[in-house]
Every structure is written in C-alpha cells, then in structure tokens.
C-alpha cells in the first residue's frame, strides 16, 4: 500500500485498539493523580471565563483551552465559590491559583478534576487519531500504525495529555493546522481555505508560542508553488501571489476566530495584552537546574530533556526514520511538513523558553512519532533482521510504559542512570536517577498527593509526617495533615520522624541525608525515616 491509499480494515482496527489503550491509560492515571502546579490557575481562569463571560484572569495564556475546562465544569454543575480570593480574581484577574485551589476543594477534588481534565484527555486522543490519519497519507499504513504505537506508549504524552494545561492542546491544534494546510495545498479551494483560517485562529488561541508556526506555514505554502502540478487532477497553488492572497485570507479568518474565543470585539487587544505578559510573573533571578548545575538558562536544556526523558526505543526509531527520509522515497513537501515545524518549535523554545520541563517540547513529539513510524516501516522492509529489531524496540517501549505506570510524568530513560548508578535501572528505565539531571515538571509537579495520602494511611497512620511539597493545591484537601517543611529546613539535619520530600527538592538538595531515601511514592515523593541515632 502506498501513502494516500485507503488503509485495509486491519490497520484501522489496530489504530482503534491503540487509541482505546491510550484512553484507558490516561483515564486510569488521571484518576490517581492530584492537581499539578499549573492546573489550579488554569481551571479557575477557565471557569471564570464561562461563568462571567469576561476574560480577565491568566491573560499570559490565550483562553481557548481554559475555556474547554471551564465549559466542562459548567456543564457538570461546578461553580466558583463565593470567597474573597475568587472575587479578587473576577475583579482584577489576580490570584487565580489560590482561587483555583478553593474551587477544587469546595467542589470535591476528584469530581472537579475529572470534568476539568476530560476535554484534554479527549483532545489528546483526537491528536492520536489525527496523527494516524495524516501519517497514513504521508508515509503509508505501516508507518502510521507504528507512529500511533509510539504515541500511545510515550510517557511524556501520557503524563501530560490529560492535564488541564496548555502544552498537549497546543500540539493537537498545531497538528490540525498543518494537516488542513497540507490538504489545502493538495487541492486548493475555498472550503479548505476556510478550514485553514479557522484552524489557524484556534491554534493561536492555545498558546502564544503558536505564533512561531505562522512563518513556518508561509514557508510551507511558498515551497509548494514550485511543485510540479500533479497528474491526478489536483491543483497546486499557482504563483506566489495566490499564496500571499491565501495567507491574507487565513489571517483574516483567524482574526475573527480570536475575537470569538476572547468573547469580545476587543479580542485582538486582549491577545496583544496577554502576549506582553508572557513570563511576566516569572522570577528573573530564578536559577534552573540541569545535571547538578544551576544557571539562568542552558542552551542544551531541551536537547538534554529530550534525550533523557523520551524512551530510548523511540529515540532510536526516530533516528532510523531520519535516515530513511534522507532519500527520494518521500517528496520534498512531505519532508518539509515532517521536519520544519518541529525544528522551528524546538529552536524557538531553546532560545526563548524558560527551562522548566520537557512539557514545552510536547508539540514536537507527534512529529518525532511520525518520523519514528517511518523508521519502523523502513526497518520492517529490510527483512528478517529489521523486523526483529523493530519487535525488540516495540517491546522496549511497552516495558517502559508498563514499568512507569501510572507515574508517566516522572519518567526518565535508562541513560539517566547508565554512567552513575547502573544498578538503579529498572522496568521504569532510569527514573530513579531523574533528580540527578532535571527538576520541576520533569520529576514532580504536585501530582502525587493522593498516592501520598494512601501511603500515609497504610504506613504512618497516627504518626507525625513532615511534608516538603511542591505544588499549588493544599494537601489538607485530601485529608493529609502533615507538618510543612521548606527547602531551608531540608538543608539542616532533621529531627526524628518521617519525611516525605518532593523530587523537586531532592534534585536541588545539598544535604547528605537526602541522598539515601528509604522509599519512593509515585516516583515523585521520596520517603525518609529519620532516627535519633542517625544524627548523634
């Protein structure tokens, strides 16, 4: 079967099974995980948009994805509580994280998080469907199924896909926009041009970093002008003037979409205001962490995060895919669509983004899956040895996904431990060594409170517990009554007792006593049982 031909029903069935597996993993993991750091503010802002009809809170991100969370909560009967913090947020847009914590606690954490996350879980699954459909057209059925397999088992996508945050939604609308641009270039007409404009507007309303995709789209469309007209009746763009006109039409439609998503005729003004506020709430003196060093910015941060947090099997298949795409088997346009958008997004984040997690690279990962699918298809065509290698790499991906479940967000591959602590490598890869390399949302984003509560009930009920927690949602909302501990206290010799310490603080810790935990909860909270004899 060649790219563009209809897939046999067996491939479609396998694709459906993979999407079902993705949904099952995401749903079950989401039910176990507590709100992460950014979710409280995003959820409160989204519900405030729907409940009040005004966009005031959290302007540093466009509103579309937050509106999805807010609409789901509104339909489920969840409302903002009447409290001073919520009234302040509605009045001047400030304090959305505190308001969000109150909202979630007042309406029940499990109920609130289920409905707030549901649109994101479905959006992540839709991204998988779109990846398969487009991969089938670009690369063929085998490559498309292999790409979906990589997507379905990718720990980063599984760990962030259901969260009510911005990154997976950006990836979904980015792929949708490029998908409709591809189809417009295949057969330009007014209907497809309208789809491109609407998709562009939706993309721009997910996250401000989507602006980097506009010049990419222009390059992809201009490159198509030189393409020889196809013989199957389709029509490529005729001249640079036609492309310029199409881009203007897309931009005009996108403007109307932005106005609608911002719920105001002044949507463009609000958009530009939010753009000026990007990272305005970030501390300019904050030092980021990479491999035991603290700096304001690392040029190699996102490259290191990709190489450490993506499964090695997926990285190897992507390398094979790049090798397979080097020849003439695929058209220049296919290569441009597969490689240029992720390269630009990766470069833009490397230069401009704060070094706060691989989550910023999530829009790159579907393209890595597509290229990895091309690599798997190429290996299969090589004969027995290639099929054997593909099977081994696929089994490796499966083991990684099973080994880290349901703690996907904290996953690190085996390379994290290979040179320093090879004995710590397990079915969960090198996750045990993750805090030696990265911190923040790479290791712990506050997602393990429910697991911590279960552990305390089983292992420390009635005993005083000291908790060093990195998050924005109060542990007490889950009935977890612990003595709060800050980084300054962790730097000193502790008193006797049980200490539960976030991997965020373990990564940055200098205290010797934090190097030898007695256990780990959810791959994110480190357990220390401190006895009096330990510190004479």
PDB file of C-alpha atoms in Angstrom, residues 168-276:
ATOM      1  CA  UNK A 168      -0.793  18.992  24.672  1.00  0.00           C
ATOM      2  CA  UNK A 169      -3.580  21.225  23.408  1.00  0.00           C
ATOM      3  CA  UNK A 170      -1.003  23.294  21.526  1.00  0.00           C
ATOM      4  CA  UNK A 171       0.324  20.082  19.966  1.00  0.00           C
ATOM      5  CA  UNK A 172      -3.175  18.999  18.915  1.00  0.00           C
ATOM      6  CA  UNK A 173      -4.115  22.276  17.242  1.00  0.00           C
ATOM      7  CA  UNK A 174      -0.651  22.598  15.704  1.00  0.00           C
ATOM      8  CA  UNK A 175      -1.044  19.217  14.022  1.00  0.00           C
ATOM      9  CA  UNK A 176      -4.610  20.086  12.983  1.00  0.00           C
ATOM     10  CA  UNK A 177      -3.489  23.360  11.392  1.00  0.00           C
ATOM     11  CA  UNK A 178      -0.675  21.723   9.441  1.00  0.00           C
ATOM     12  CA  UNK A 179      -2.991  18.865   8.451  1.00  0.00           C
ATOM     13  CA  UNK A 180      -5.519  21.234   6.862  1.00  0.00           C
ATOM     14  CA  UNK A 181      -2.753  23.307   5.236  1.00  0.00           C
ATOM     15  CA  UNK A 182      -1.413  20.085   3.704  1.00  0.00           C
ATOM     16  CA  UNK A 183      -4.847  19.287   2.279  1.00  0.00           C
ATOM     17  CA  UNK A 184      -5.276  22.816   1.008  1.00  0.00           C
ATOM     18  CA  UNK A 185      -2.003  22.529  -0.877  1.00  0.00           C
ATOM     19  CA  UNK A 186      -3.114  19.181  -2.287  1.00  0.00           C
ATOM     20  CA  UNK A 187      -6.302  20.674  -3.724  1.00  0.00           C
ATOM     21  CA  UNK A 188      -6.791  24.422  -3.122  1.00  0.00           C
ATOM     22  CA  UNK A 189     -10.407  25.545  -2.861  1.00  0.00           C
ATOM     23  CA  UNK A 190     -12.461  27.981  -0.801  1.00  0.00           C
ATOM     24  CA  UNK A 191     -13.748  25.370   1.650  1.00  0.00           C
ATOM     25  CA  UNK A 192     -10.256  24.162   2.527  1.00  0.00           C
ATOM     26  CA  UNK A 193      -9.004  27.725   2.777  1.00  0.00           C
ATOM     27  CA  UNK A 194     -11.723  28.483   5.319  1.00  0.00           C
ATOM     28  CA  UNK A 195     -10.690  25.397   7.307  1.00  0.00           C
ATOM     29  CA  UNK A 196      -7.103  26.681   7.307  1.00  0.00           C
ATOM     30  CA  UNK A 197      -8.163  30.087   8.613  1.00  0.00           C
ATOM     31  CA  UNK A 198     -10.321  28.632  11.375  1.00  0.00           C
ATOM     32  CA  UNK A 199      -7.586  26.171  12.374  1.00  0.00           C
ATOM     33  CA  UNK A 200      -5.030  28.995  12.429  1.00  0.00           C
ATOM     34  CA  UNK A 201      -7.244  31.041  14.742  1.00  0.00           C
ATOM     35  CA  UNK A 202      -7.785  28.102  17.090  1.00  0.00           C
ATOM     36  CA  UNK A 203      -4.055  27.375  17.119  1.00  0.00           C
ATOM     37  CA  UNK A 204      -3.216  30.977  18.018  1.00  0.00           C
ATOM     38  CA  UNK A 205      -5.709  30.794  20.891  1.00  0.00           C
ATOM     39  CA  UNK A 206      -3.960  27.837  22.557  1.00  0.00           C
ATOM     40  CA  UNK A 207      -0.595  29.315  23.488  1.00  0.00           C
ATOM     41  CA  UNK A 208       1.391  32.358  22.371  1.00  0.00           C
ATOM     42  CA  UNK A 209       4.295  30.212  21.189  1.00  0.00           C
ATOM     43  CA  UNK A 210       1.959  29.174  18.344  1.00  0.00           C
ATOM     44  CA  UNK A 211       2.993  32.441  16.663  1.00  0.00           C
ATOM     45  CA  UNK A 212       6.222  30.720  15.613  1.00  0.00           C
ATOM     46  CA  UNK A 213       4.118  28.499  13.347  1.00  0.00           C
ATOM     47  CA  UNK A 214       2.950  31.397  11.167  1.00  0.00           C
ATOM     48  CA  UNK A 215       6.236  31.870   9.264  1.00  0.00           C
ATOM     49  CA  UNK A 216       6.511  28.078   9.062  1.00  0.00           C
ATOM     50  CA  UNK A 217       3.122  27.906   7.350  1.00  0.00           C
ATOM     51  CA  UNK A 218       4.187  30.645   4.943  1.00  0.00           C
ATOM     52  CA  UNK A 219       7.368  28.759   4.027  1.00  0.00           C
ATOM     53  CA  UNK A 220       5.462  25.501   3.512  1.00  0.00           C
ATOM     54  CA  UNK A 221       2.955  27.201   1.231  1.00  0.00           C
ATOM     55  CA  UNK A 222       5.566  29.115  -0.750  1.00  0.00           C
ATOM     56  CA  UNK A 223       7.589  25.933  -1.208  1.00  0.00           C
ATOM     57  CA  UNK A 224       4.545  24.278  -2.768  1.00  0.00           C
ATOM     58  CA  UNK A 225       4.479  26.843  -5.581  1.00  0.00           C
ATOM     59  CA  UNK A 226       7.485  25.226  -7.214  1.00  0.00           C
ATOM     60  CA  UNK A 227       5.937  21.786  -7.087  1.00  0.00           C
ATOM     61  CA  UNK A 228       5.154  20.190 -10.438  1.00  0.00           C
ATOM     62  CA  UNK A 229       1.420  20.011 -11.000  1.00  0.00           C
ATOM     63  CA  UNK A 230       0.145  16.520 -10.156  1.00  0.00           C
ATOM     64  CA  UNK A 231      -1.414  14.272 -12.785  1.00  0.00           C
ATOM     65  CA  UNK A 232      -4.381  13.120 -10.704  1.00  0.00           C
ATOM     66  CA  UNK A 233      -6.435  16.262 -11.235  1.00  0.00           C
ATOM     67  CA  UNK A 234      -5.426  18.116  -8.075  1.00  0.00           C
ATOM     68  CA  UNK A 235      -4.124  21.668  -8.346  1.00  0.00           C
ATOM     69  CA  UNK A 236      -1.099  23.134  -6.624  1.00  0.00           C
ATOM     70  CA  UNK A 237      -1.065  26.880  -5.814  1.00  0.00           C
ATOM     71  CA  UNK A 238      -0.454  28.903  -8.979  1.00  0.00           C
ATOM     72  CA  UNK A 239       2.127  31.574  -8.202  1.00  0.00           C
ATOM     73  CA  UNK A 240       3.364  33.447  -5.179  1.00  0.00           C
ATOM     74  CA  UNK A 241       0.551  35.957  -5.463  1.00  0.00           C
ATOM     75  CA  UNK A 242      -2.032  33.201  -4.917  1.00  0.00           C
ATOM     76  CA  UNK A 243      -0.144  32.042  -1.823  1.00  0.00           C
ATOM     77  CA  UNK A 244       0.035  35.592  -0.464  1.00  0.00           C
ATOM     78  CA  UNK A 245      -3.699  36.010  -1.007  1.00  0.00           C
ATOM     79  CA  UNK A 246      -4.400  32.710   0.727  1.00  0.00           C
ATOM     80  CA  UNK A 247      -2.275  33.738   3.715  1.00  0.00           C
ATOM     81  CA  UNK A 248      -4.117  37.057   3.987  1.00  0.00           C
ATOM     82  CA  UNK A 249      -7.459  35.244   3.860  1.00  0.00           C
ATOM     83  CA  UNK A 250      -6.310  32.807   6.550  1.00  0.00           C
ATOM     84  CA  UNK A 251      -5.130  35.662   8.753  1.00  0.00           C
ATOM     85  CA  UNK A 252      -8.461  37.465   8.358  1.00  0.00           C
ATOM     86  CA  UNK A 253     -10.434  34.381   9.337  1.00  0.00           C
ATOM     87  CA  UNK A 254      -8.043  33.698  12.212  1.00  0.00           C
ATOM     88  CA  UNK A 255      -8.678  37.229  13.500  1.00  0.00           C
ATOM     89  CA  UNK A 256     -12.413  36.556  13.606  1.00  0.00           C
ATOM     90  CA  UNK A 257     -11.800  33.312  15.497  1.00  0.00           C
ATOM     91  CA  UNK A 258      -9.624  35.135  18.042  1.00  0.00           C
ATOM     92  CA  UNK A 259     -12.377  37.706  18.582  1.00  0.00           C
ATOM     93  CA  UNK A 260     -14.887  34.927  19.195  1.00  0.00           C
ATOM     94  CA  UNK A 261     -12.648  32.907  21.530  1.00  0.00           C
ATOM     95  CA  UNK A 262     -11.892  36.019  23.597  1.00  0.00           C
ATOM     96  CA  UNK A 263     -15.648  36.635  23.938  1.00  0.00           C
ATOM     97  CA  UNK A 264     -15.155  40.267  22.964  1.00  0.00           C
ATOM     98  CA  UNK A 265     -14.879  42.585  19.953  1.00  0.00           C
ATOM     99  CA  UNK A 266     -11.620  43.669  21.620  1.00  0.00           C
ATOM    100  CA  UNK A 267     -10.166  40.197  21.313  1.00  0.00           C
ATOM    101  CA  UNK A 268      -7.071  41.347  19.428  1.00  0.00           C
ATOM    102  CA  UNK A 269      -6.338  43.941  22.111  1.00  0.00           C
ATOM    103  CA  UNK A 270      -6.660  41.302  24.830  1.00  0.00           C
ATOM    104  CA  UNK A 271      -4.475  38.992  22.758  1.00  0.00           C
ATOM    105  CA  UNK A 272      -1.719  41.589  22.443  1.00  0.00           C
ATOM    106  CA  UNK A 273      -2.039  42.446  26.145  1.00  0.00           C
ATOM    107  CA  UNK A 274      -1.569  38.805  27.064  1.00  0.00           C
ATOM    108  CA  UNK A 275       1.375  38.492  24.699  1.00  0.00           C
ATOM    109  CA  UNK A 276       3.137  41.290  26.552  1.00  0.00           C
TER     110      UNK A 276
END
